[in-house]
PDB file of C-alpha atoms in Angstrom:
ATOM      1  CA  MET O 179     110.745  12.515 134.395  1.00 89.00           C
ATOM      2  CA  ALA O 180     109.181  14.901 136.895  1.00 93.00           C
ATOM      3  CA  ARG O 181     109.774  12.365 139.667  1.00 93.00           C
ATOM      4  CA  ALA O 182     113.398  11.942 138.569  1.00 94.00           C
ATOM      5  CA  ARG O 183     113.894  15.723 138.636  1.00 95.00           C
ATOM      6  CA  ARG O 184     112.555  15.827 142.204  1.00 95.00           C
ATOM      7  CA  LYS O 185     114.852  12.969 143.259  1.00 94.00           C
ATOM      8  CA  PHE O 186     117.837  14.647 141.622  1.00 96.00           C
ATOM      9  CA  ALA O 187     117.031  17.910 143.443  1.00 95.00           C
ATOM     10  CA  LEU O 188     116.883  16.031 146.751  1.00 94.00           C
ATOM     11  CA  MET O 189     120.175  14.316 145.925  1.00 94.00           C
ATOM     12  CA  ARG O 190     121.803  17.711 145.342  1.00 92.00           C
ATOM     13  CA  GLU O 191     120.520  18.938 148.724  1.00 93.00           C
ATOM     14  CA  LEU O 192     121.976  15.851 150.407  1.00 94.00           C
ATOM     15  CA  GLY O 193     125.260  16.022 148.524  1.00 93.00           C
ATOM     16  CA  CYS O 194     124.664  12.690 146.765  1.00 93.00           C
ATOM     17  CA  GLU O 195     126.191  12.172 143.348  1.00 95.00           C
ATOM     18  CA  THR O 196     125.157   8.600 142.512  1.00 96.00           C
ATOM     19  CA  LEU O 197     121.713   7.039 142.203  1.00 96.00           C
ATOM     20  CA  LEU O 198     121.150   3.284 142.452  1.00 96.00           C
ATOM     21  CA  LEU O 199     118.473   2.229 139.962  1.00 96.00           C
ATOM     22  CA  CYS O 200     117.185  -1.333 140.272  1.00 96.00           C
ATOM     23  CA  SER O 201     115.462  -3.341 137.575  1.00 96.00           C
ATOM     24  CA  ASN O 202     111.671  -3.358 137.610  1.00 94.00           C
ATOM     25  CA  VAL O 203     109.869  -5.966 139.716  1.00 93.00           C
ATOM     26  CA  GLN O 204     106.302  -5.054 138.763  1.00 94.00           C
ATOM     27  CA  PRO O 205     104.479  -7.988 137.129  1.00 94.00           C
ATOM     28  CA  ASP O 206     102.936  -5.781 134.432  1.00 95.00           C
ATOM     29  CA  CYS O 207     106.099  -3.920 133.355  1.00 95.00           C
ATOM     30  CA  SER O 208     107.088  -4.020 129.701  1.00 94.00           C
ATOM     31  CA  ALA O 209     109.278  -6.819 128.395  1.00 95.00           C
ATOM     32  CA  ASP O 210     110.235  -4.647 125.397  1.00 96.00           C
ATOM     33  CA  SER O 211     113.992  -4.107 125.679  1.00 95.00           C
ATOM     34  CA  GLU O 212     113.816  -1.218 123.182  1.00 98.00           C
ATOM     35  CA  LEU O 213     111.392   0.599 125.491  1.00 97.00           C
ATOM     36  CA  GLN O 214     113.571  -0.204 128.510  1.00 97.00           C
ATOM     37  CA  VAL O 215     116.625   1.225 126.741  1.00 98.00           C
ATOM     38  CA  ALA O 216     114.695   4.328 125.652  1.00 98.00           C
ATOM     39  CA  ASP O 217     113.524   4.934 129.226  1.00 97.00           C
ATOM     40  CA  LEU O 218     117.029   4.418 130.614  1.00 98.00           C
ATOM     41  CA  ARG O 219     118.456   6.741 127.945  1.00 98.00           C
ATOM     42  CA  ALA O 220     115.977   9.498 128.842  1.00 98.00           C
ATOM     43  CA  LEU O 221     116.840   9.156 132.531  1.00 98.00           C
ATOM     44  CA  ALA O 222     120.587   9.070 131.813  1.00 98.00           C
ATOM     45  CA  THR O 223     120.307  12.204 129.665  1.00 98.00           C
ATOM     46  CA  LEU O 224     118.600  14.050 132.508  1.00 98.00           C
ATOM     47  CA  ALA O 225     121.135  12.704 135.017  1.00 98.00           C
ATOM     48  CA  GLU O 226     124.037  13.865 132.861  1.00 98.00           C
ATOM     49  CA  GLU O 227     122.522  17.368 132.674  1.00 96.00           C
ATOM     50  CA  GLU O 228     122.258  17.350 136.481  1.00 95.00           C
ATOM     51  CA  GLY O 229     125.779  15.990 137.044  1.00 96.00           C
ATOM     52  CA  ILE O 230     124.475  12.747 138.540  1.00 97.00           C
ATOM     53  CA  ALA O 231     125.696   9.213 137.900  1.00 97.00           C
ATOM     54  CA  ILE O 232     123.269   6.295 137.767  1.00 98.00           C
ATOM     55  CA  GLY O 233     124.195   2.713 138.582  1.00 98.00           C
ATOM     56  CA  TYR O 234     121.769   0.166 137.094  1.00 98.00           C
ATOM     57  CA  GLU O 235     121.386  -3.115 138.983  1.00 97.00           C
ATOM     58  CA  ALA O 236     119.612  -6.288 137.914  1.00 97.00           C
ATOM     59  CA  LEU O 237     117.618  -7.614 140.863  1.00 94.00           C
ATOM     60  CA  ALA O 238     117.539 -11.417 140.921  1.00 92.00           C
ATOM     61  CA  TRP O 239     113.749 -11.230 141.217  1.00 92.00           C
ATOM     62  CA  GLY O 240     113.389  -8.567 138.516  1.00 94.00           C
ATOM     63  CA  THR O 241     110.506  -9.236 136.154  1.00 94.00           C
ATOM     64  CA  HIS O 242     112.448  -9.053 132.878  1.00 96.00           C
ATOM     65  CA  VAL O 243     115.950  -7.864 133.832  1.00 97.00           C
ATOM     66  CA  ASN O 244     117.218 -10.262 136.493  1.00 95.00           C
ATOM     67  CA  ARG O 245     120.770 -11.059 135.417  1.00 96.00           C
ATOM     68  CA  TRP O 246     123.767  -8.754 135.430  1.00 97.00           C
ATOM     69  CA  GLN O 247     124.393  -9.493 131.745  1.00 98.00           C
ATOM     70  CA  GLN O 248     120.907  -8.185 130.883  1.00 98.00           C
ATOM     71  CA  ALA O 249     121.545  -5.000 132.850  1.00 98.00           C
ATOM     72  CA  TRP O 250     124.915  -4.582 131.134  1.00 98.00           C
ATOM     73  CA  GLU O 251     123.333  -5.030 127.702  1.00 98.00           C
ATOM     74  CA  ARG O 252     120.929  -2.174 128.432  1.00 98.00           C
ATOM     75  CA  VAL O 253     123.667   0.048 129.883  1.00 99.00           C
ATOM     76  CA  ARG O 254     125.828  -0.678 126.825  1.00 98.00           C
ATOM     77  CA  ARG O 255     123.005   0.185 124.429  1.00 98.00           C
ATOM     78  CA  VAL O 256     122.174   3.433 126.242  1.00 98.00           C
ATOM     79  CA  ASP O 257     125.836   4.449 125.849  1.00 98.00           C
ATOM     80  CA  SER O 258     125.758   7.376 128.269  1.00 98.00           C
ATOM     81  CA  PRO O 259     128.577   8.535 130.537  1.00 98.00           C
ATOM     82  CA  ALA O 260     125.933   9.008 133.247  1.00 98.00           C
ATOM     83  CA  LEU O 261     124.804   5.354 133.257  1.00 98.00           C
ATOM     84  CA  GLY O 262     126.861   2.458 134.569  1.00 98.00           C
ATOM     85  CA  LEU O 263     126.451  -1.055 135.898  1.00 98.00           C
ATOM     86  CA  VAL O 264     126.066  -2.186 139.506  1.00 96.00           C
ATOM     87  CA  LEU O 265     127.324  -5.673 140.330  1.00 96.00           C
ATOM     88  CA  ASP O 266     125.826  -7.238 143.461  1.00 94.00           C
ATOM     89  CA  SER O 267     127.167 -10.629 144.528  1.00 91.00           C
ATOM     90  CA  PHE O 268     123.829 -11.658 146.035  1.00 89.00           C
ATOM     91  CA  HIS O 269     121.846 -11.047 142.852  1.00 90.00           C
ATOM     92  CA  ILE O 270     124.536 -12.613 140.674  1.00 92.00           C
ATOM     93  CA  LEU O 271     124.936 -15.754 142.768  1.00 87.00           C
ATOM     94  CA  ALA O 272     121.214 -16.144 143.508  1.00 86.00           C
ATOM     95  CA  ARG O 273     120.662 -16.837 139.803  1.00 87.00           C
ATOM     96  CA  GLY O 274     123.692 -19.094 139.588  1.00 86.00           C
ATOM     97  CA  ASP O 275     125.419 -16.698 137.208  1.00 90.00           C
ATOM     98  CA  THR O 276     129.155 -16.302 136.815  1.00 90.00           C
ATOM     99  CA  LEU O 277     131.365 -13.351 136.012  1.00 91.00           C
ATOM    100  CA  ASP O 278     132.968 -15.060 133.011  1.00 92.00           C
ATOM    101  CA  ALA O 279     131.806 -12.257 130.679  1.00 93.00           C
ATOM    102  CA  LEU O 280     132.912  -9.460 133.021  1.00 93.00           C
ATOM    103  CA  PRO O 281     136.174  -8.747 131.141  1.00 93.00           C
ATOM    104  CA  SER O 282     134.008  -7.430 128.276  1.00 94.00           C
ATOM    105  CA  VAL O 283     132.694  -4.628 130.532  1.00 95.00           C
ATOM    106  CA  PRO O 284     134.933  -1.541 130.571  1.00 95.00           C
ATOM    107  CA  VAL O 285     135.908  -0.813 134.175  1.00 94.00           C
ATOM    108  CA  GLU O 286     134.725   2.796 133.851  1.00 95.00           C
ATOM    109  CA  LYS O 287     131.187   1.470 133.224  1.00 97.00           C
ATOM    110  CA  ILE O 288     131.043  -0.272 136.617  1.00 96.00           C
ATOM    111  CA  THR O 289     129.428   2.213 138.997  1.00 95.00           C
ATOM    112  CA  PHE O 290     130.029   0.087 142.068  1.00 91.00           C
ATOM    113  CA  VAL O 291     130.232  -3.449 143.396  1.00 93.00           C
ATOM    114  CA  GLN O 292     128.251  -4.688 146.377  1.00 91.00           C
ATOM    115  CA  LEU O 293     129.328  -7.786 148.257  1.00 88.00           C
ATOM    116  CA  ALA O 294     126.338  -9.254 150.047  1.00 80.00           C
ATOM    117  CA  ASP O 295     125.679 -12.422 151.959  1.00 68.00           C
ATOM    118  CA  ALA O 296     122.368 -14.254 152.196  1.00 65.00           C
ATOM    119  CA  PRO O 297     121.062 -17.751 152.747  1.00 64.00           C
ATOM    120  CA  TYR O 298     120.981 -20.038 149.735  1.00 62.00           C
ATOM    121  CA  MET O 299     117.452 -20.349 148.336  1.00 64.00           C
ATOM    122  CA  LYS O 300     116.685 -23.881 147.185  1.00 65.00           C
ATOM    123  CA  ASN O 301     113.321 -22.916 145.726  1.00 64.00           C
ATOM    124  CA  GLY O 302     114.317 -19.720 143.984  1.00 63.00           C
ATOM    125  CA  PHE O 303     112.119 -16.663 144.378  1.00 59.00           C
ATOM    126  CA  ALA O 304     108.678 -18.219 143.838  1.00 53.00           C
ATOM    127  CA  GLY O 305     106.106 -16.606 146.082  1.00 48.00           C
ATOM    128  CA  VAL O 306     108.591 -14.262 147.718  1.00 50.00           C
ATOM    129  CA  GLU O 307     107.907 -10.631 146.977  1.00 52.00           C
ATOM    130  CA  PRO O 308     110.204  -8.960 147.802  1.00 54.00           C
ATOM    131  CA  PRO O 309     112.425 -11.504 149.523  1.00 49.00           C
ATOM    132  CA  LEU O 310     113.582  -9.122 152.233  1.00 47.00           C
ATOM    133  CA  PRO O 311     113.759 -11.721 155.020  1.00 45.00           C
ATOM    134  CA  LEU O 312     116.199 -13.611 152.837  1.00 44.00           C
ATOM    135  CA  LEU O 313     118.609 -10.708 152.725  1.00 44.00           C
ATOM    136  CA  SER O 314     119.847 -11.097 156.273  1.00 41.00           C
ATOM    137  CA  ARG O 315     123.548 -11.703 156.705  1.00 41.00           C
ATOM    138  CA  THR O 316     123.166 -15.341 157.663  1.00 46.00           C
ATOM    139  CA  GLY O 317     125.460 -16.954 155.127  1.00 48.00           C
ATOM    140  CA  GLY O 318     124.948 -19.380 152.308  1.00 49.00           C
ATOM    141  CA  ALA O 319     125.601 -17.259 149.229  1.00 50.00           C
ATOM    142  CA  ALA O 320     129.194 -17.879 148.246  1.00 49.00           C
ATOM    143  CA  ALA O 321     130.396 -14.296 147.849  1.00 49.00           C
ATOM    144  CA  GLY O 322     133.874 -15.780 147.512  1.00 49.00           C
ATOM    145  CA  GLY O 323     132.816 -16.792 144.021  1.00 51.00           C
ATOM    146  CA  VAL O 324     132.813 -13.116 143.123  1.00 50.00           C
ATOM    147  CA  CYS O 325     136.049 -12.017 144.772  1.00 51.00           C
ATOM    148  CA  ARG O 326     138.742 -13.163 147.116  1.00 50.00           C
ATOM    149  CA  ALA O 327     139.936 -11.244 150.136  1.00 47.00           C
ATOM    150  CA  ASP O 328     142.814 -12.263 152.374  1.00 47.00           C
ATOM    151  CA  HIS O 329     141.230 -10.558 155.390  1.00 43.00           C
ATOM    152  CA  PRO O 330     137.730  -9.738 156.638  1.00 45.00           C
ATOM    153  CA  LEU O 331     136.261  -6.980 154.465  1.00 43.00           C
ATOM    154  CA  TRP O 332     135.003  -5.066 157.493  1.00 42.00           C
ATOM    155  CA  LEU O 333     138.462  -4.168 158.764  1.00 39.00           C
ATOM    156  CA  PRO O 334     138.617  -0.419 159.477  1.00 41.00           C
ATOM    157  CA  ARG O 335     141.276   0.365 156.921  1.00 41.00           C
ATOM    158  CA  PRO O 336     141.138   1.499 153.303  1.00 46.00           C
ATOM    159  CA  LEU O 337     141.294  -1.182 150.657  1.00 44.00           C
ATOM    160  CA  VAL O 338     144.550  -1.192 148.738  1.00 47.00           C
ATOM    161  CA  ALA O 339     145.465  -2.564 145.347  1.00 48.00           C
ATOM    162  CA  GLY O 340     145.481  -6.332 145.467  1.00 48.00           C
ATOM    163  CA  ASP O 341     142.997  -6.675 148.349  1.00 45.00           C
ATOM    164  CA  LEU O 342     140.278  -7.931 146.023  1.00 46.00           C
ATOM    165  CA  GLN O 343     141.261 -10.373 143.319  1.00 43.00           C
TER     166      GLN O 343
END
């Protein structure tokens, strides 16, 4: 928790209010979901005291939490206003997951959504740690499976209701 306190202090200095927390990728991390939830709860409690929001994201190459549904289950069990879910199209689509269960997630528990593009990986993540070269914006991941936009998302105008469906 000392490291988290230091990060939160730095965030305050920078004027940041939201921390992105990714699932663990270390090969020796615990598979015990009760321990994972307890750790997330302790961090969320500290974040709430500091006025910081945390978005928890399942990395597709995470050791034990590598699907958005697994991340949501942990966020749901922690049940803290300071902890929400991050949805990243790359990590969702890289595992071949869908958003069919998304209506069960209260919108206020979604910290943010990231739309990312990357080449399709025929062989999964074997031997790639971390797969940073694969994260270039070279196409292949069908981000359209996550949302639909009637215009390029980089247009320099604010999104309005109905832009993303």
